[in-house]
Amino acid sequence: MNFYIRTMKLIDGKAVSEAIKNQITDSVNQFTARGNRAPHLAAILVGNDGGSLTYVGHKVKACEQVGFKSTLLHFDDNITEEFLLNEVENLNNNNEIDGFIVQLPLPKHINADKVLLAVKPEKDVDGFHPVNVGKLTLGLPTFVSATPLGITKLLEHYNIETSGKNVVVIGRSNIVGRPASILLSNQSKTGNATVTVCHSKTQNLKEQTLRADIIIAALGKPEFLTGEMVKEGAVVIDVGTTRVADTSKKSGFSLKGDVKFDEVAPKCSYITPVPGGVGPMTVVSLLLNTLQAAQNRGN
Ligand code: NAP
């Protein structure tokens, strides 16, 4: 009988994001030393959704940490679509703002697509505008959606080879699954993979995941990916962050990933935890995009 012990490595998104934040701080210092004003990120938040308040709070705090200026525009959820579009236009025309985001979800009476389309592509540091998505598809320099960008930064940091590998992305949303699949299949350092995109209509998902060298789980279903769906030595990136009731927590909830960690981790070569994996990288990627927007301004 052959026994071997696999050494599973936990991908530490928190540590990697802190290291990148230090690099951003250095870049900001050099940028301002040349007489430029500090990069400035604005965020529009509509309503009081708990998750959105937390995410925007993290983004504002991260801006402070690296020496960016930040502005939060927080509106009631009864504002009209017209009012919001007007605010977007003001930010488009404000030369003191390098980039801005509109935190999703928006209230149902506001057409999110219309709002995201109104953001000037040069200031779209979330990378959601069709112009930026189009550039990503063509492999041109652009603002890449923060979560997929963060995933590639993690792969790069841990020297995880993607070229020629089979990657299975579970989820095809415009903000995670779809751009992640494009990035990993593009001709680039963290691309050149053979990518399969799975979704709710995929049949025999397990057949797909069992072939995967790298699995990106981004479907928002807690503990969906189980041990029997993963081959030995796979790399598993867990994007899921679902709030589930947890009376042992002061907040009353805990964050659950899309991966059944206890079962899957022992089979992996690398795996991200939730929290502390992809989440911190999303915030730092937004900072990278904002720094890029400021450098593009180059004043
Ligand atoms: P989404 O817009 O709801 O998309 C979910 C995707 O998963 C859809 O494409 C859906 O397929 C697919 N799906 C749903 N059930 C499935 C199933 N049983 N089998 C296979 N595919 C299935 O979600 P999202 O915005 O991409 O977010 C996904 C998760 O990532 C959520 O938990 C979210 O909170 C988390 N997230 C985390 C971060 C972070 O920074 N850590 C950032 C963004 C999102 P269809 O297209 O067929 O409906």
XYZ file of C-alpha atoms in Angstrom, residues 1-5:
5
model
C 0.000 0.000 0.000
C 1.313 3.477 -0.896
C 0.925 6.260 1.631
C 1.825 9.836 0.987
C 1.101 13.050 2.787
